[in-house]
Tab-separated table of C-alpha atoms and ligand atoms in Angstrom:
chain	number	residue	atom	x	y	z
A	1032	UNK	CA	96.650	-53.776	8.717
A	1033	UNK	CA	93.621	-51.742	7.598
A	1034	UNK	CA	92.192	-48.956	9.211
A	1035	UNK	CA	88.628	-48.032	8.295
A	1036	UNK	CA	87.269	-44.824	10.320
A	1037	UNK	CA	83.807	-44.272	10.483
A	1038	UNK	CA	81.330	-41.688	12.019
A	1039	UNK	CA	79.806	-44.465	14.288
A	1040	UNK	CA	79.491	-47.485	16.833
A	1041	UNK	CA	76.284	-48.997	14.306
A	1042	UNK	CA	78.681	-47.759	11.676
A	1043	UNK	CA	81.273	-50.262	11.930
A	1044	UNK	CA	78.985	-52.527	13.408
A	1045	UNK	CA	76.931	-52.515	10.361
A	1046	UNK	CA	81.104	-52.599	8.595
A	1047	UNK	CA	81.714	-56.054	11.062
A	1048	UNK	CA	78.284	-57.582	10.266
A	1049	UNK	CA	79.181	-57.078	6.258
A	1050	UNK	CA	82.500	-59.232	7.116
A	1051	UNK	CA	81.155	-61.953	8.796
A	1052	UNK	CA	77.773	-61.779	6.763
A	1053	UNK	CA	80.047	-62.429	3.428
A	1054	UNK	CA	82.012	-64.968	4.764
A	1055	UNK	CA	79.088	-67.526	6.313
A	1056	UNK	CA	77.903	-67.297	2.700
A	1057	UNK	CA	80.964	-68.245	1.536
A	1058	UNK	CA	81.353	-70.416	4.200
A	1059	UNK	CA	78.811	-71.990	6.187
A	1060	UNK	CA	80.227	-74.164	9.425
A	1061	UNK	CA	83.068	-71.145	9.052
A	1062	UNK	CA	84.229	-70.860	13.084
A	1063	UNK	CA	84.022	-66.598	14.793
A	1064	UNK	CA	85.612	-65.894	17.622
A	1065	UNK	CA	83.865	-63.643	19.386
A	1066	UNK	CA	85.090	-60.879	22.240
A	1067	UNK	CA	82.863	-59.549	25.475
A	1068	UNK	CA	82.804	-55.935	27.050
A	1069	UNK	CA	80.821	-53.660	25.440
A	1070	UNK	CA	82.559	-52.840	22.437
A	1071	UNK	CA	81.136	-55.436	20.433
A	1072	UNK	CA	77.511	-55.125	21.466
A	1073	UNK	CA	76.239	-52.711	19.051
A	1074	UNK	CA	77.572	-55.677	15.935
A	1075	UNK	CA	76.447	-58.541	18.651
A	1076	UNK	CA	72.930	-55.778	18.041
A	1077	UNK	CA	73.329	-55.619	14.076
A	1078	UNK	CA	73.839	-59.172	13.923
A	1079	UNK	CA	70.786	-60.403	15.595
A	1080	UNK	CA	68.364	-58.385	13.362
A	1081	UNK	CA	70.348	-59.667	10.114
A	1082	UNK	CA	69.348	-63.104	11.441
A	1083	UNK	CA	65.842	-61.893	12.671
A	1084	UNK	CA	65.260	-60.147	8.908
A	1085	UNK	CA	66.697	-64.082	7.644
A	1086	UNK	CA	69.687	-62.736	6.266
A	1087	UNK	CA	71.845	-64.429	8.558
A	1088	UNK	CA	72.494	-67.927	10.218
A	1089	UNK	CA	74.655	-69.388	11.853
A	1090	UNK	CA	73.317	-73.014	11.826
A	1091	UNK	CA	76.477	-74.395	10.688
A	1092	UNK	CA	78.784	-72.173	12.674
A	1093	UNK	CA	80.851	-72.887	15.553
A	1094	UNK	CA	81.936	-70.069	18.076
A	1095	UNK	CA	85.437	-69.826	20.362
A	1096	UNK	CA	84.794	-67.007	23.878
A	1097	UNK	CA	88.677	-64.779	23.128
A	1098	UNK	CA	88.704	-65.268	27.338
A	1099	UNK	CA	86.915	-66.320	30.326
A	1100	UNK	CA	87.478	-65.176	33.907
A	1101	UNK	CA	88.672	-67.539	36.790
A	1102	UNK	CA	87.226	-67.644	39.918
A	1103	UNK	CA	83.374	-66.088	39.510
A	1104	UNK	CA	80.447	-69.162	39.444
A	1105	UNK	CA	79.521	-70.787	36.690
A	1106	UNK	CA	76.147	-68.663	36.678
A	1107	UNK	CA	77.829	-66.110	37.846
A	1108	UNK	CA	76.002	-63.196	35.467
A	1109	UNK	CA	78.887	-61.457	33.961
A	1110	UNK	CA	81.164	-64.200	33.184
A	1111	UNK	CA	82.023	-64.329	29.755
A	1112	UNK	CA	79.965	-67.881	28.419
A	1113	UNK	CA	77.704	-66.675	29.905
A	1114	UNK	CA	77.847	-62.621	28.861
A	1115	UNK	CA	78.174	-64.737	25.093
A	1116	UNK	CA	75.404	-66.036	25.965
A	1117	UNK	CA	72.842	-63.387	27.004
A	1118	UNK	CA	74.294	-61.322	23.954
A	1119	UNK	CA	74.782	-63.379	20.743
A	1120	UNK	CA	74.516	-67.045	21.144
A	1121	UNK	CA	70.721	-67.469	22.421
A	1122	UNK	CA	69.495	-64.767	20.376
A	1123	UNK	CA	70.667	-66.279	17.001
A	1124	UNK	CA	70.732	-69.850	15.707
A	1125	UNK	CA	74.376	-71.386	16.807
A	1126	UNK	CA	72.991	-75.037	17.620
A	1127	UNK	CA	73.579	-76.468	21.400
A	1128	UNK	CA	77.040	-76.959	22.197
A	1129	UNK	CA	78.606	-74.984	18.945
A	1130	UNK	CA	79.338	-71.780	21.175
A	1131	UNK	CA	82.938	-72.666	22.897
A	1132	UNK	CA	84.387	-70.805	26.096
A	1133	UNK	CA	87.521	-71.747	28.208
A	1134	UNK	CA	86.211	-74.264	31.258
A	1135	UNK	CA	87.766	-72.482	33.946
A	1136	UNK	CA	85.611	-74.598	36.263
A	1137	UNK	CA	87.079	-78.261	35.864
A	1138	UNK	CA	89.593	-77.621	38.489
A	1139	UNK	CA	92.889	-77.876	36.814
A	1140	UNK	CA	93.190	-73.911	34.934
A	1141	UNK	CA	96.061	-75.203	33.296
A	1142	UNK	CA	94.745	-78.837	31.987
A	1143	UNK	CA	92.202	-76.620	30.381
A	1144	UNK	CA	93.692	-73.830	28.364
A	1145	UNK	CA	96.123	-76.355	27.005
A	1146	UNK	CA	92.451	-78.416	25.431
A	1147	UNK	CA	90.832	-74.669	24.685
A	1148	UNK	CA	94.435	-74.688	22.293
A	1149	UNK	CA	93.268	-78.305	21.257
A	1150	UNK	CA	89.387	-77.386	20.182
A	1151	UNK	CA	90.259	-73.617	18.103
A	1152	UNK	CA	92.885	-76.857	16.089
A	1153	UNK	CA	90.676	-79.020	15.850
A	1154	UNK	CA	88.040	-77.236	14.601
A	1155	UNK	CA	90.716	-76.422	11.943
A	1156	UNK	CA	91.292	-72.345	13.488
A	1157	UNK	CA	89.111	-69.500	14.113
A	1158	UNK	CA	87.996	-68.047	10.387
A	1159	UNK	CA	87.105	-64.356	11.493
A	1160	UNK	CA	88.312	-63.211	15.624
A	1161	UNK	CA	86.724	-60.219	16.192
A	1162	UNK	CA	88.490	-58.430	19.022
A	1163	UNK	CA	88.155	-55.409	21.268
A	1164	UNK	CA	91.290	-54.130	22.647
A	1165	UNK	CA	92.487	-52.567	26.357
A	1166	UNK	CA	93.117	-48.981	27.450
A	1167	UNK	CA	96.510	-50.660	28.359
A	1168	UNK	CA	96.796	-52.388	25.172
A	1169	UNK	CA	95.744	-56.081	25.962
A	1170	UNK	CA	93.675	-57.895	22.928
A	1171	UNK	CA	92.091	-61.314	25.004
A	1172	UNK	CA	93.433	-60.551	28.105
A	1173	UNK	CA	97.096	-60.552	27.223
A	1174	UNK	CA	98.324	-57.703	29.537
A	1175	UNK	CA	101.322	-55.744	28.721
A	1176	UNK	CA	105.043	-58.276	28.977
A	1177	UNK	CA	103.458	-61.164	27.678
A	1178	UNK	CA	104.528	-63.686	25.318
A	1179	UNK	CA	103.921	-62.655	21.720
A	1180	UNK	CA	104.146	-67.082	20.864
A	1181	UNK	CA	101.785	-67.469	23.305
A	1182	UNK	CA	99.336	-70.310	23.660
A	1183	UNK	CA	95.613	-70.495	25.508
A	1184	UNK	CA	96.873	-69.692	29.105
A	1185	UNK	CA	96.162	-68.362	32.492
A	1186	UNK	CA	97.175	-65.747	33.088
A	1187	UNK	CA	96.803	-62.819	36.309
A	1188	UNK	CA	94.865	-58.786	35.075
A	1189	UNK	CA	95.997	-55.484	35.782
A	1190	UNK	CA	94.773	-53.700	38.378
A	1191	UNK	CA	93.454	-50.818	35.226
A	1192	UNK	CA	92.055	-53.622	33.201
A	1193	UNK	CA	90.129	-54.974	36.951
A	1194	UNK	CA	89.522	-51.128	37.804
A	1195	UNK	CA	87.941	-50.558	33.461
A	1196	UNK	CA	86.013	-53.814	34.228
A	1197	UNK	CA	84.370	-52.847	37.765
A	1198	UNK	CA	81.519	-51.565	36.188
A	1199	UNK	CA	80.160	-55.283	35.364
A	1200	UNK	CA	80.438	-55.902	39.067
A	1201	UNK	CA	79.229	-52.966	40.907
A	1202	UNK	CA	81.591	-50.539	40.539
A	1203	UNK	CA	83.919	-52.971	43.088
A	1204	UNK	CA	87.335	-53.462	42.114
A	1205	UNK	CA	87.427	-56.089	44.979
A	1206	UNK	CA	84.635	-58.057	43.026
A	1207	UNK	CA	86.345	-58.397	39.614
A	1208	UNK	CA	88.250	-61.411	39.421
A	1209	UNK	CA	92.931	-61.776	39.770
A	1210	UNK	CA	93.106	-64.680	37.430
A	1211	UNK	CA	91.410	-65.238	33.712
A	1212	UNK	CA	91.814	-68.263	30.760
A	1213	UNK	CA	93.032	-65.943	27.198
A	1214	UNK	CA	93.698	-67.287	24.033
A	1215	UNK	CA	97.024	-66.420	24.052
A	1216	UNK	CA	98.658	-63.982	20.846
A	1217	UNK	CA	100.412	-66.483	19.074
A	1218	UNK	CA	96.653	-68.476	19.398
A	1219	UNK	CA	95.009	-65.570	18.230
A	1220	UNK	CA	97.807	-64.774	15.592
A	1221	UNK	CA	96.745	-67.778	13.914
A	1222	UNK	CA	92.859	-65.794	13.339
A	1223	UNK	CA	92.208	-65.727	8.869
A	1224	UNK	CA	90.957	-62.840	9.519
A	1225	UNK	CA	91.038	-60.314	13.466
A	1226	UNK	CA	88.668	-57.114	12.833
A	1227	UNK	CA	89.623	-55.476	15.703
A	1228	UNK	CA	86.843	-52.617	17.053
A	1229	UNK	CA	87.803	-49.631	19.057
A	1230	UNK	CA	85.114	-46.756	20.038
A	1231	UNK	CA	85.504	-44.601	22.549
A	1232	UNK	CA	88.405	-41.060	23.339
A	1233	UNK	CA	89.564	-44.235	26.325
A	1234	UNK	CA	90.648	-46.375	24.095
A	1235	UNK	CA	92.786	-43.260	21.556
A	1236	UNK	CA	96.144	-44.297	23.441
A	1237	UNK	CA	95.264	-47.600	23.118
A	1238	UNK	CA	95.126	-47.010	19.212
A	1239	UNK	CA	98.195	-44.689	18.695
A	1240	UNK	CA	100.148	-47.363	19.778
A	1241	UNK	CA	98.232	-50.570	18.102
A	1242	UNK	CA	98.352	-48.726	14.347
A	1243	UNK	CA	101.718	-46.802	14.908
A	1244	UNK	CA	103.500	-47.731	18.301
A	1245	UNK	CA	106.548	-49.965	17.580
A	1246	UNK	CA	106.142	-53.426	18.384
A	1247	UNK	CA	105.969	-54.518	22.265
A	1248	UNK	CA	105.119	-56.629	24.625
A	1249	UNK	CA	104.034	-53.046	26.568
A	1250	UNK	CA	101.479	-53.146	23.845
A	1251	UNK	CA	100.769	-56.198	23.674
A	1252	UNK	CA	97.620	-55.305	20.071
A	1253	UNK	CA	100.517	-54.117	18.494
A	1254	UNK	CA	102.129	-57.437	17.146
A	1255	UNK	CA	97.911	-57.065	14.939
A	1256	UNK	CA	100.554	-55.461	12.707
A	1257	UNK	CA	102.991	-58.622	12.002
A	1258	UNK	CA	99.161	-60.532	10.572
A	1259	UNK	CA	98.196	-60.874	6.960
A	1260	UNK	CA	94.782	-59.799	7.981
A	1261	UNK	CA	93.273	-57.901	10.008
A	1262	UNK	CA	90.766	-55.492	10.391
A	1263	UNK	CA	90.915	-51.918	12.886
A	1264	UNK	CA	87.516	-50.209	12.696
A	1265	UNK	CA	87.723	-47.274	14.961
A	1266	UNK	CA	85.119	-44.242	15.207
A	1267	UNK	CA	86.922	-40.850	15.732
A	1268	UNK	CA	87.207	-40.268	19.327
A	1269	UNK	CA	89.042	-43.286	18.983
A	1270	UNK	CA	90.937	-42.434	15.601
A	1271	UNK	CA	91.528	-39.483	17.519
A	1272	UNK	CA	95.243	-39.480	17.764
A	1273	UNK	CA	96.114	-41.048	15.005
A	1274	UNK	CA	99.603	-39.219	12.973
A	1275	UNK	CA	98.828	-40.364	9.112
A	1276	UNK	CA	94.269	-40.671	10.143
A	1277	UNK	CA	94.046	-39.276	6.674
A	1278	UNK	CA	96.048	-41.469	4.175
A	1279	UNK	CA	94.083	-44.283	6.402
A	1280	UNK	CA	90.627	-43.064	5.337
A	1281	UNK	CA	91.765	-42.358	1.391
A	1282	UNK	CA	93.215	-46.003	1.476
A	1283	UNK	CA	90.168	-48.018	2.980
A	1284	UNK	CA	87.510	-45.846	0.274
A	1285	UNK	CA	89.842	-46.999	-2.551
A	1286	UNK	CA	90.065	-50.987	-1.355
A	1287	UNK	CA	85.633	-50.222	-1.285
A	1288	UNK	CA	85.771	-49.137	-4.987
B	617	GLP	C1	87.784	-57.000	28.204
B	617	GLP	C2	88.146	-58.026	27.334
B	617	GLP	C3	88.430	-57.667	26.257
B	617	GLP	C4	87.973	-56.480	25.953
B	617	GLP	C5	88.384	-55.790	26.493
B	617	GLP	C6	87.830	-53.736	26.315
B	617	GLP	O1	88.569	-57.323	29.792
B	617	GLP	N1	88.549	-59.420	27.987
B	617	GLP	O2	88.680	-59.538	25.543
B	617	GLP	O3	88.058	-55.756	23.705
B	617	GLP	O4	88.626	-56.302	27.542
B	617	GLP	O5	86.659	-53.999	26.730
B	617	GLP	P1	85.234	-53.394	26.455
B	617	GLP	O6	85.169	-53.496	24.723
B	617	GLP	O7	84.357	-53.227	27.552
B	617	GLP	O8	86.302	-51.371	26.279
């Protein structure tokens, strides 16, 4: 795992966008894994800016969202398919139908989850997976206690996650769905590169566990310690609990040299 501790979320967005841009230059047909939540929004703004400047194109790219709520109407603005269209897909040049998400509206969510996992495989797998992290250590919506080997599946959200996400639902936890379909940890681990972004002091404990804690289902993101190509981009508040922060800074600088 490589760790960068950067001054601002905008600096993080530039580093993450550089990695995506260089991937798309090498492989225009790359498959991107997209995260929702507020953390990746500066990155999506940066990618949009580069698209508008003619520096990056998604014209041959496909994307797969990490997860989707179960129980929202298909046109709900906080549904993750709609969220990702609003903040990235509709602002750049993805071809029509190239941005995928779990289809939670078929009436058979277990089958939909299996189909989604297969669709990722059929697309050749995810080249670069963008990840946020929940305050309880979840990635995608893989909550504590889930299997490290899990494939895309139906899952239940913790009360903490529903409380954290209530801000997107008029601050009312009762409006936050209780279930989701999420890429499994096993699915996420097959991505060619995992790029996790965490900003703000509210993520400091989850980041401490992710980077320096024991690998444990209690903190699902810790499985990324076993990912051969994982990069963790942090701002100072998110990095404040890291014992070896100075060492990570040194390694990051030497890697850039
Ligand atoms: C959400 C999403 C995750 C996201 C995380 C953090 O519930 N399912 O993919 O990374 O929780 O969200 P935020 O970036 O808003 O803090």
